Amino acid sequence: MQLTVLGQEENKAEASSCASGSCGSDNEQMSHLPDEIREKVQNHPCYSEEAHHYFARMHVAVAPACNIQCHYCNRKYDCSNESRPGVVSELLTPEEAIMKTKAVAANIPQMTVLGIAGPGDPLANPERTFQTFRGLSEQTPDIKLCVSTNGLALPEAVDELAKHNIDHVTITINCVDPAVGAKIYPWIYWNNKRIYGEKAAKILIKQQQKGLEMLVERGILVKVNSVMIPGVNDEHLKEVSRIVKEKGAFLHNVMPLISEAEHGTFYGIMGQRGPEPEELQDLQDSCAGDMNMMRHCRQCRADAVGLLGEDRGEEFTMDKIAAMDIDYDSAMKKRAVIHAGILEELEEKDAKRKRLAGLSAKPEVVKETRPVLMAVATSGGGLINQHFGHATEFLVYEASANGVRFISHRKVDQYCIGNDTCGEKESALSGSIRALKGCEAVLCSKIGFEPWSLLEEAGIQPNGEHAMESIEEAVMAVYEEMRVDGRLDEVPEAVAELAGA
Ligand code: CLF
Ligand code: SF4
């Protein structure tokens, strides 16, 4: 059974993300999980790499206040813990948030998770946050509830969270050492006082760790987000990862610092740089060990709606919702049918993957060959289904004799926007080619002559032959072609340069 994800036209959709399946890893991680945990994560787009191709999340911005200050945040913009700074969210009352969630649930049946993630800290706004959760758990019982917090007010909120059946909590933990913390958090607001420096960081760390332990004790799944700040906590995050894993966190998500000067954050103004993609990947790899790492995070806005990587929030502003005529009963029935269909499709994919894994034990495939990075243009559903010129991000996979694994996503400016000028087009195209450095092929549904030639000149082989095929199978097929053609015998100059850099 093949479903159209979110019913989006190819040219309208933004890219979604990784291919779990391709990353056999995700499914291996999922397959050894106890049934009750599998059930909790199988349709959560952030907790399961596989699910995020199929299921969507939405955030409601009901929490304006914050109880700490992070050097990477300017609260004029969305919370950097769970959102991309840049655009102010439409702040909602709990009643509006419930109305919006129901409207999105009716129009995007694949939306399975409602998160509160800002624009401040949800637990620093407990009345608004819990009023929203209370209404939703009564009125939309098929939606999972999720919350993200800096952790300062977490221990006191754990019982209330458990009461509302919130079984996914994200804590942003950037350090376990107050000396490091003092370089990230200038102050916290604690017991009606502002506290500064290491003393503040010490209290925050203690509360975060205590909150983590309490959630795990109650069987609530905890994801830890960490912002990688080069020269401040990059090395230290390995220790953070070890400790949170020991304490029972389910998933660790190391995200890159976003520090554009125009966002007006302390780090942005002081010129603190964010990590390069290779630095982020190296850190994620060294944190990995046997801990589940999240690599498909899109640093969503506090009012994001849709698949990870896309934002359909504009379709659901309060004035548009007020004008909608929705039959909730039939929408809820439709949701159930669509969810069952997606789960059936995922099971079929899983079974197929297992069959292929058995076949790939053939000696010629297992032969030691070097790994290759490939970029993929997709609008969701785990398929190669996007035109090169429509992509606003590419997903990068590594193919090797061991299979295919998702590595990261790379954002680009859309190259083909219809009424663009030549100069803008050229600069978007050269930006895309720069963003794809290190990749040896790019797989998409279609590609024009001009980008084809320029990609080839840059040593990246365009490939439009696998349109509508599953990402993992297409990437593996291209890898096999490269092996048969002898292209894996030599390392291209551009890739060698990057490896030496
Ligand atoms: Fe939202 Fe966060 Fe829940 Fe997901 S986002 S509150 S766990 S439903 Fe997901 Fe977005 Fe990354 Fe967050 S991709 S920023 S990890
Ligand atoms: Fe900003 Fe979120 Fe940090 Fe609060 S916790 S200062 S809202 S990034």
mmCIF file of C-alpha atoms in Angstrom, residues 185-465:
data_model
loop_
_atom_site.group_PDB
_atom_site.id
_atom_site.type_symbol
_atom_site.label_atom_id
_atom_site.label_comp_id
_atom_site.label_asym_id
_atom_site.label_seq_id
_atom_site.Cartn_x
_atom_site.Cartn_y
_atom_site.Cartn_z
ATOM 1 C CA TYR A 185 23.567 30.794 30.554
ATOM 2 C CA PRO A 186 24.149 34.307 31.925
ATOM 3 C CA TRP A 187 21.292 33.983 34.445
ATOM 4 C CA ILE A 188 18.301 32.016 35.668
ATOM 5 C CA TYR A 189 15.205 33.200 37.514
ATOM 6 C CA TRP A 190 14.841 31.015 40.585
ATOM 7 C CA ASN A 191 12.736 31.436 43.748
ATOM 8 C CA ASN A 192 11.769 34.968 42.683
ATOM 9 C CA LYS A 193 15.386 36.049 42.248
ATOM 10 C CA ARG A 194 17.757 36.413 39.352
ATOM 11 C CA ILE A 195 20.861 34.272 39.877
ATOM 12 C CA TYR A 196 24.002 34.624 37.784
ATOM 13 C CA GLY A 197 27.077 32.723 36.630
ATOM 14 C CA GLU A 198 28.196 29.315 37.895
ATOM 15 C CA LYS A 199 25.778 29.392 40.802
ATOM 16 C CA ALA A 200 22.895 29.694 38.313
ATOM 17 C CA ALA A 201 24.276 26.968 36.057
ATOM 18 C CA LYS A 202 24.684 24.631 39.041
ATOM 19 C CA ILE A 203 20.999 24.975 39.991
ATOM 20 C CA LEU A 204 19.884 24.501 36.388
ATOM 21 C CA ILE A 205 22.005 21.364 35.931
ATOM 22 C CA LYS A 206 20.738 19.882 39.198
ATOM 23 C CA GLN A 207 17.108 20.488 38.220
ATOM 24 C CA GLN A 208 17.624 19.042 34.730
ATOM 25 C CA GLN A 209 19.229 15.854 36.056
ATOM 26 C CA LYS A 210 16.618 15.442 38.764
ATOM 27 C CA GLY A 211 13.805 15.969 36.247
ATOM 28 C CA LEU A 212 15.355 13.406 33.885
ATOM 29 C CA GLU A 213 15.570 10.793 36.646
ATOM 30 C CA MET A 214 11.974 11.432 37.768
ATOM 31 C CA LEU A 215 10.603 11.100 34.239
ATOM 32 C CA VAL A 216 12.481 7.857 33.608
ATOM 33 C CA GLU A 217 11.204 6.461 36.926
ATOM 34 C CA ARG A 218 7.649 7.105 35.734
ATOM 35 C CA GLY A 219 8.238 5.424 32.355
ATOM 36 C CA ILE A 220 8.037 8.690 30.379
ATOM 37 C CA LEU A 221 10.301 8.737 27.312
ATOM 38 C CA VAL A 222 12.975 11.422 27.505
ATOM 39 C CA LYS A 223 14.842 12.894 24.581
ATOM 40 C CA VAL A 224 17.779 15.166 25.383
ATOM 41 C CA ASN A 225 18.540 18.031 23.032
ATOM 42 C CA SER A 226 21.963 19.670 23.173
ATOM 43 C CA VAL A 227 23.142 22.702 21.252
ATOM 44 C CA MET A 228 26.697 22.221 19.958
ATOM 45 C CA ILE A 229 28.672 25.423 20.559
ATOM 46 C CA PRO A 230 32.199 25.087 19.156
ATOM 47 C CA GLY A 231 34.877 25.945 21.705
ATOM 48 C CA VAL A 232 32.312 26.100 24.534
ATOM 49 C CA ASN A 233 30.686 22.685 24.985
ATOM 50 C CA ASP A 234 31.591 20.619 21.915
ATOM 51 C CA GLU A 235 34.037 18.251 23.620
ATOM 52 C CA HIS A 236 31.981 18.344 26.821
ATOM 53 C CA LEU A 237 28.848 17.013 25.055
ATOM 54 C CA LYS A 238 30.415 13.542 24.919
ATOM 55 C CA GLU A 239 30.277 13.519 28.718
ATOM 56 C CA VAL A 240 26.714 14.877 28.640
ATOM 57 C CA SER A 241 25.704 12.078 26.269
ATOM 58 C CA ARG A 242 27.274 9.413 28.494
ATOM 59 C CA ILE A 243 25.533 10.696 31.622
ATOM 60 C CA VAL A 244 22.064 11.150 30.144
ATOM 61 C CA LYS A 245 22.233 7.722 28.585
ATOM 62 C CA GLU A 246 23.227 6.190 31.931
ATOM 63 C CA LYS A 247 20.227 7.894 33.484
ATOM 64 C CA GLY A 248 17.852 6.410 30.916
ATOM 65 C CA ALA A 249 17.329 9.067 28.212
ATOM 66 C CA PHE A 250 15.917 7.367 25.118
ATOM 67 C CA LEU A 251 17.461 9.569 22.428
ATOM 68 C CA HIS A 252 20.141 12.281 22.200
ATOM 69 C CA ASN A 253 19.779 15.065 19.647
ATOM 70 C CA VAL A 254 22.908 17.176 19.156
ATOM 71 C CA MET A 255 21.890 20.262 17.178
ATOM 72 C CA PRO A 256 24.105 22.923 15.633
ATOM 73 C CA LEU A 257 24.213 26.392 17.208
ATOM 74 C CA ILE A 258 22.380 28.940 15.055
ATOM 75 C CA SER A 259 24.049 32.286 15.633
ATOM 76 C CA GLU A 260 23.342 34.722 12.809
ATOM 77 C CA ALA A 261 24.199 38.248 13.939
ATOM 78 C CA GLU A 262 20.831 39.532 12.644
ATOM 79 C CA HIS A 263 18.982 37.453 15.263
ATOM 80 C CA GLY A 264 20.447 39.736 17.902
ATOM 81 C CA THR A 265 21.577 36.971 20.263
ATOM 82 C CA PHE A 266 24.629 37.371 22.500
ATOM 83 C CA TYR A 267 26.507 34.681 20.569
ATOM 84 C CA GLY A 268 25.429 36.178 17.237
ATOM 85 C CA ILE A 269 26.652 39.623 18.185
ATOM 86 C CA MET A 270 29.896 38.309 19.695
ATOM 87 C CA GLY A 271 30.699 36.333 16.536
ATOM 88 C CA GLN A 272 30.473 32.893 18.148
ATOM 89 C CA ARG A 273 30.391 30.506 15.197
ATOM 90 C CA GLY A 274 28.191 27.441 14.765
ATOM 91 C CA PRO A 275 29.687 24.071 13.800
ATOM 92 C CA GLU A 276 30.453 22.972 10.233
ATOM 93 C CA PRO A 277 28.339 19.969 9.085
ATOM 94 C CA GLU A 278 31.401 17.680 9.330
ATOM 95 C CA GLU A 279 32.111 18.816 12.908
ATOM 96 C CA LEU A 280 28.504 18.113 13.889
ATOM 97 C CA GLN A 281 28.597 14.694 12.280
ATOM 98 C CA ASP A 282 31.899 13.806 13.990
ATOM 99 C CA LEU A 283 30.480 14.767 17.374
ATOM 100 C CA GLN A 284 27.234 12.850 16.750
ATOM 101 C CA ASP A 285 29.275 9.806 15.736
ATOM 102 C CA SER A 286 31.460 9.983 18.827
ATOM 103 C CA CYS A 287 28.448 10.460 21.128
ATOM 104 C CA ALA A 288 26.670 7.555 19.462
ATOM 105 C CA GLY A 289 28.244 4.460 21.028
ATOM 106 C CA ASP A 290 25.180 2.369 21.708
ATOM 107 C CA MET A 291 22.984 5.392 22.374
ATOM 108 C CA ASN A 292 20.247 6.265 19.882
ATOM 109 C CA MET A 293 21.195 9.545 18.214
ATOM 110 C CA MET A 294 18.675 11.747 16.450
ATOM 111 C CA ARG A 295 20.068 13.102 13.184
ATOM 112 C CA HIS A 296 16.898 14.223 11.443
ATOM 113 C CA CYS A 297 16.001 17.193 13.679
ATOM 114 C CA ARG A 298 14.982 20.341 11.771
ATOM 115 C CA GLN A 299 15.118 22.795 14.685
ATOM 116 C CA CYS A 300 11.434 23.572 14.195
ATOM 117 C CA ARG A 301 9.691 26.828 14.965
ATOM 118 C CA ALA A 302 7.477 27.019 18.036
ATOM 119 C CA ASP A 303 4.426 27.086 15.749
ATOM 120 C CA ALA A 304 5.562 24.632 13.058
ATOM 121 C CA VAL A 305 2.950 22.450 11.340
ATOM 122 C CA GLY A 306 3.557 19.483 9.034
ATOM 123 C CA LEU A 307 6.282 16.983 8.291
ATOM 124 C CA LEU A 308 9.655 17.768 9.835
ATOM 125 C CA GLY A 309 11.363 20.156 7.455
ATOM 126 C CA GLU A 310 8.166 21.753 6.211
ATOM 127 C CA ASP A 311 6.015 24.431 7.735
ATOM 128 C CA ARG A 312 2.356 24.656 6.784
ATOM 129 C CA GLY A 313 1.576 27.063 9.619
ATOM 130 C CA GLU A 314 0.429 29.745 7.160
ATOM 131 C CA GLU A 315 -2.522 27.538 6.183
ATOM 132 C CA PHE A 316 -3.734 27.494 9.800
ATOM 133 C CA THR A 317 -3.750 31.047 11.078
ATOM 134 C CA MET A 318 -6.643 31.745 13.471
ATOM 135 C CA ASP A 319 -8.584 33.775 10.894
ATOM 136 C CA LYS A 320 -8.349 30.947 8.349
ATOM 137 C CA ILE A 321 -9.395 28.374 10.969
ATOM 138 C CA ALA A 322 -12.434 30.478 11.924
ATOM 139 C CA ALA A 323 -13.595 30.305 8.295
ATOM 140 C CA MET A 324 -13.206 26.496 8.068
ATOM 141 C CA ASP A 325 -16.234 24.232 8.085
ATOM 142 C CA ILE A 326 -15.024 20.962 9.583
ATOM 143 C CA ASP A 327 -16.887 17.710 10.191
ATOM 144 C CA TYR A 328 -14.755 16.417 13.089
ATOM 145 C CA ASP A 329 -16.443 13.040 13.404
ATOM 146 C CA SER A 330 -15.765 12.010 9.833
ATOM 147 C CA ALA A 331 -12.276 13.575 10.002
ATOM 148 C CA MET A 332 -11.451 11.417 13.043
ATOM 149 C CA LYS A 333 -12.614 8.264 11.239
ATOM 150 C CA LYS A 334 -10.475 9.183 8.236
ATOM 151 C CA ARG A 335 -7.466 9.684 10.512
ATOM 152 C CA ALA A 336 -7.814 6.190 11.935
ATOM 153 C CA VAL A 337 -7.925 4.631 8.458
ATOM 154 C CA ILE A 338 -4.897 6.615 7.265
ATOM 155 C CA HIS A 339 -2.842 5.800 10.375
ATOM 156 C CA ALA A 340 -3.593 2.078 9.990
ATOM 157 C CA GLY A 341 -2.574 2.282 6.315
ATOM 158 C CA ILE A 342 0.739 3.946 7.110
ATOM 159 C CA LEU A 343 1.566 1.423 9.818
ATOM 160 C CA GLU A 344 0.753 -1.388 7.399
ATOM 161 C CA GLU A 345 3.058 0.183 4.796
ATOM 162 C CA LEU A 346 5.842 0.500 7.360
ATOM 163 C CA GLU A 347 5.473 -3.154 8.305
ATOM 164 C CA GLU A 348 5.669 -4.167 4.647
ATOM 165 C CA LYS A 349 8.808 -2.048 4.234
ATOM 166 C CA ASP A 350 10.345 -3.609 7.283
ATOM 167 C CA ALA A 351 9.648 -7.130 6.058
ATOM 168 C CA LYS A 352 11.110 -6.277 2.646
ATOM 169 C CA ARG A 353 14.194 -4.772 4.267
ATOM 170 C CA LYS A 354 14.764 -7.943 6.237
ATOM 171 C CA ARG A 355 14.471 -10.040 3.062
ATOM 172 C CA LEU A 356 16.989 -7.776 1.272
ATOM 173 C CA ALA A 357 19.357 -7.909 4.225
ATOM 174 C CA GLY A 358 19.385 -11.701 3.844
ATOM 175 C CA LEU A 359 20.161 -11.391 0.116
ATOM 176 C CA SER A 360 22.933 -8.836 0.622
ATOM 177 C CA ALA A 361 25.033 -11.495 2.303
ATOM 178 C CA LYS A 362 26.313 -12.322 -1.209
ATOM 179 C CA PRO A 363 30.113 -12.226 -1.205
ATOM 180 C CA GLU A 364 30.509 -9.623 -4.001
ATOM 181 C CA VAL A 365 28.294 -7.127 -2.166
ATOM 182 C CA VAL A 366 30.013 -7.681 1.145
ATOM 183 C CA LYS A 367 33.400 -7.027 -0.490
ATOM 184 C CA GLU A 368 35.220 -4.137 1.212
ATOM 185 C CA THR A 369 34.395 -0.986 -0.716
ATOM 186 C CA ARG A 370 34.784 2.620 0.361
ATOM 187 C CA PRO A 371 31.708 4.499 1.616
ATOM 188 C CA VAL A 372 30.123 7.144 -0.620
ATOM 189 C CA LEU A 373 27.935 10.119 0.287
ATOM 190 C CA MET A 374 24.874 10.780 -1.860
ATOM 191 C CA ALA A 375 22.310 13.572 -1.665
ATOM 192 C CA VAL A 376 18.606 12.957 -2.178
ATOM 193 C CA ALA A 377 15.723 15.305 -3.061
ATOM 194 C CA THR A 378 12.492 14.146 -1.450
ATOM 195 C CA SER A 379 9.179 15.622 -0.383
ATOM 196 C CA GLY A 380 8.397 12.756 2.002
ATOM 197 C CA GLY A 381 7.203 9.183 2.048
ATOM 198 C CA GLY A 382 10.769 7.820 1.895
ATOM 199 C CA LEU A 383 10.804 8.280 -1.893
ATOM 200 C CA ILE A 384 12.936 10.059 -4.484
ATOM 201 C CA ASN A 385 10.106 12.354 -5.485
ATOM 202 C CA GLN A 386 11.368 15.927 -5.762
ATOM 203 C CA HIS A 387 12.706 17.996 -8.640
ATOM 204 C CA PHE A 388 16.284 19.185 -8.051
ATOM 205 C CA GLY A 389 15.193 22.788 -8.586
ATOM 206 C CA HIS A 390 12.382 22.595 -6.035
ATOM 207 C CA ALA A 391 14.455 21.283 -3.149
ATOM 208 C CA THR A 392 14.999 23.510 -0.144
ATOM 209 C CA GLU A 393 17.044 20.823 1.531
ATOM 210 C CA PHE A 394 18.817 17.645 0.519
ATOM 211 C CA LEU A 395 19.091 14.542 2.655
ATOM 212 C CA VAL A 396 22.567 13.065 2.742
ATOM 213 C CA TYR A 397 23.069 9.292 2.954
ATOM 214 C CA GLU A 398 26.166 7.217 3.259
ATOM 215 C CA ALA A 399 26.202 4.027 1.183
ATOM 216 C CA SER A 400 28.743 1.344 1.977
ATOM 217 C CA ALA A 401 29.122 -2.424 1.887
ATOM 218 C CA ASN A 402 27.163 -2.453 5.149
ATOM 219 C CA GLY A 403 24.095 -0.737 3.686
ATOM 220 C CA VAL A 404 22.705 2.785 3.662
ATOM 221 C CA ARG A 405 22.509 5.152 6.599
ATOM 222 C CA PHE A 406 21.115 8.630 6.978
ATOM 223 C CA ILE A 407 23.768 11.209 7.824
ATOM 224 C CA SER A 408 22.212 14.675 7.821
ATOM 225 C CA HIS A 409 20.147 17.208 5.933
ATOM 226 C CA ARG A 410 21.611 20.244 4.198
ATOM 227 C CA LYS A 411 19.522 23.329 3.632
ATOM 228 C CA VAL A 412 19.678 25.201 0.311
ATOM 229 C CA ASP A 413 17.861 28.079 -1.340
ATOM 230 C CA GLN A 414 15.258 26.834 -3.772
ATOM 231 C CA TYR A 415 16.871 27.120 -7.189
ATOM 232 C CA CYS A 416 13.736 27.104 -9.361
ATOM 233 C CA ILE A 417 11.078 29.527 -8.149
ATOM 234 C CA GLY A 418 9.410 30.501 -11.425
ATOM 235 C CA ASN A 419 9.739 34.283 -11.589
ATOM 236 C CA ASP A 420 13.298 34.559 -10.350
ATOM 237 C CA THR A 421 15.957 36.608 -11.994
ATOM 238 C CA CYS A 422 18.998 35.063 -13.613
ATOM 239 C CA GLY A 423 21.371 36.373 -10.972
ATOM 240 C CA GLU A 424 19.348 34.923 -8.102
ATOM 241 C CA LYS A 425 19.041 31.596 -9.881
ATOM 242 C CA GLU A 426 22.772 31.381 -10.451
ATOM 243 C CA SER A 427 23.572 32.204 -6.881
ATOM 244 C CA ALA A 428 21.034 29.658 -5.539
ATOM 245 C CA LEU A 429 22.464 27.017 -7.847
ATOM 246 C CA SER A 430 26.054 27.651 -6.826
ATOM 247 C CA GLY A 431 24.888 27.659 -3.169
ATOM 248 C CA SER A 432 23.287 24.233 -3.693
ATOM 249 C CA ILE A 433 26.432 22.868 -5.285
ATOM 250 C CA ARG A 434 28.539 24.198 -2.390
ATOM 251 C CA ALA A 435 26.105 22.653 0.111
ATOM 252 C CA LEU A 436 26.525 19.270 -1.566
ATOM 253 C CA LYS A 437 30.298 19.195 -1.158
ATOM 254 C CA GLY A 438 31.568 15.744 -0.310
ATOM 255 C CA CYS A 439 28.612 14.067 -2.089
ATOM 256 C CA GLU A 440 29.389 12.048 -5.215
ATOM 257 C CA ALA A 441 25.846 11.772 -6.573
ATOM 258 C CA VAL A 442 22.531 13.565 -6.224
ATOM 259 C CA LEU A 443 19.304 11.629 -6.739
ATOM 260 C CA CYS A 444 16.129 13.503 -7.674
ATOM 261 C CA SER A 445 12.948 12.984 -9.690
ATOM 262 C CA LYS A 446 13.990 15.443 -12.408
ATOM 263 C CA ILE A 447 16.764 17.919 -13.126
ATOM 264 C CA GLY A 448 17.364 20.580 -15.763
ATOM 265 C CA PHE A 449 20.241 20.690 -18.240
ATOM 266 C CA GLU A 450 22.037 23.634 -16.629
ATOM 267 C CA PRO A 451 22.284 22.262 -13.085
ATOM 268 C CA TRP A 452 23.153 18.851 -14.531
ATOM 269 C CA SER A 453 26.240 20.266 -16.300
ATOM 270 C CA LEU A 454 27.363 22.333 -13.322
ATOM 271 C CA LEU A 455 26.987 19.421 -10.910
ATOM 272 C CA GLU A 456 29.031 17.209 -13.211
ATOM 273 C CA GLU A 457 31.732 19.888 -13.394
ATOM 274 C CA ALA A 458 31.793 19.906 -9.576
ATOM 275 C CA GLY A 459 32.281 16.116 -9.537
ATOM 276 C CA ILE A 460 28.720 15.335 -8.359
ATOM 277 C CA GLN A 461 26.861 12.901 -10.614
ATOM 278 C CA PRO A 462 23.182 13.896 -11.091
ATOM 279 C CA ASN A 463 20.779 10.989 -11.313
ATOM 280 C CA GLY A 464 17.093 11.152 -12.238
ATOM 281 C CA GLU A 465 16.694 7.458 -13.003
#
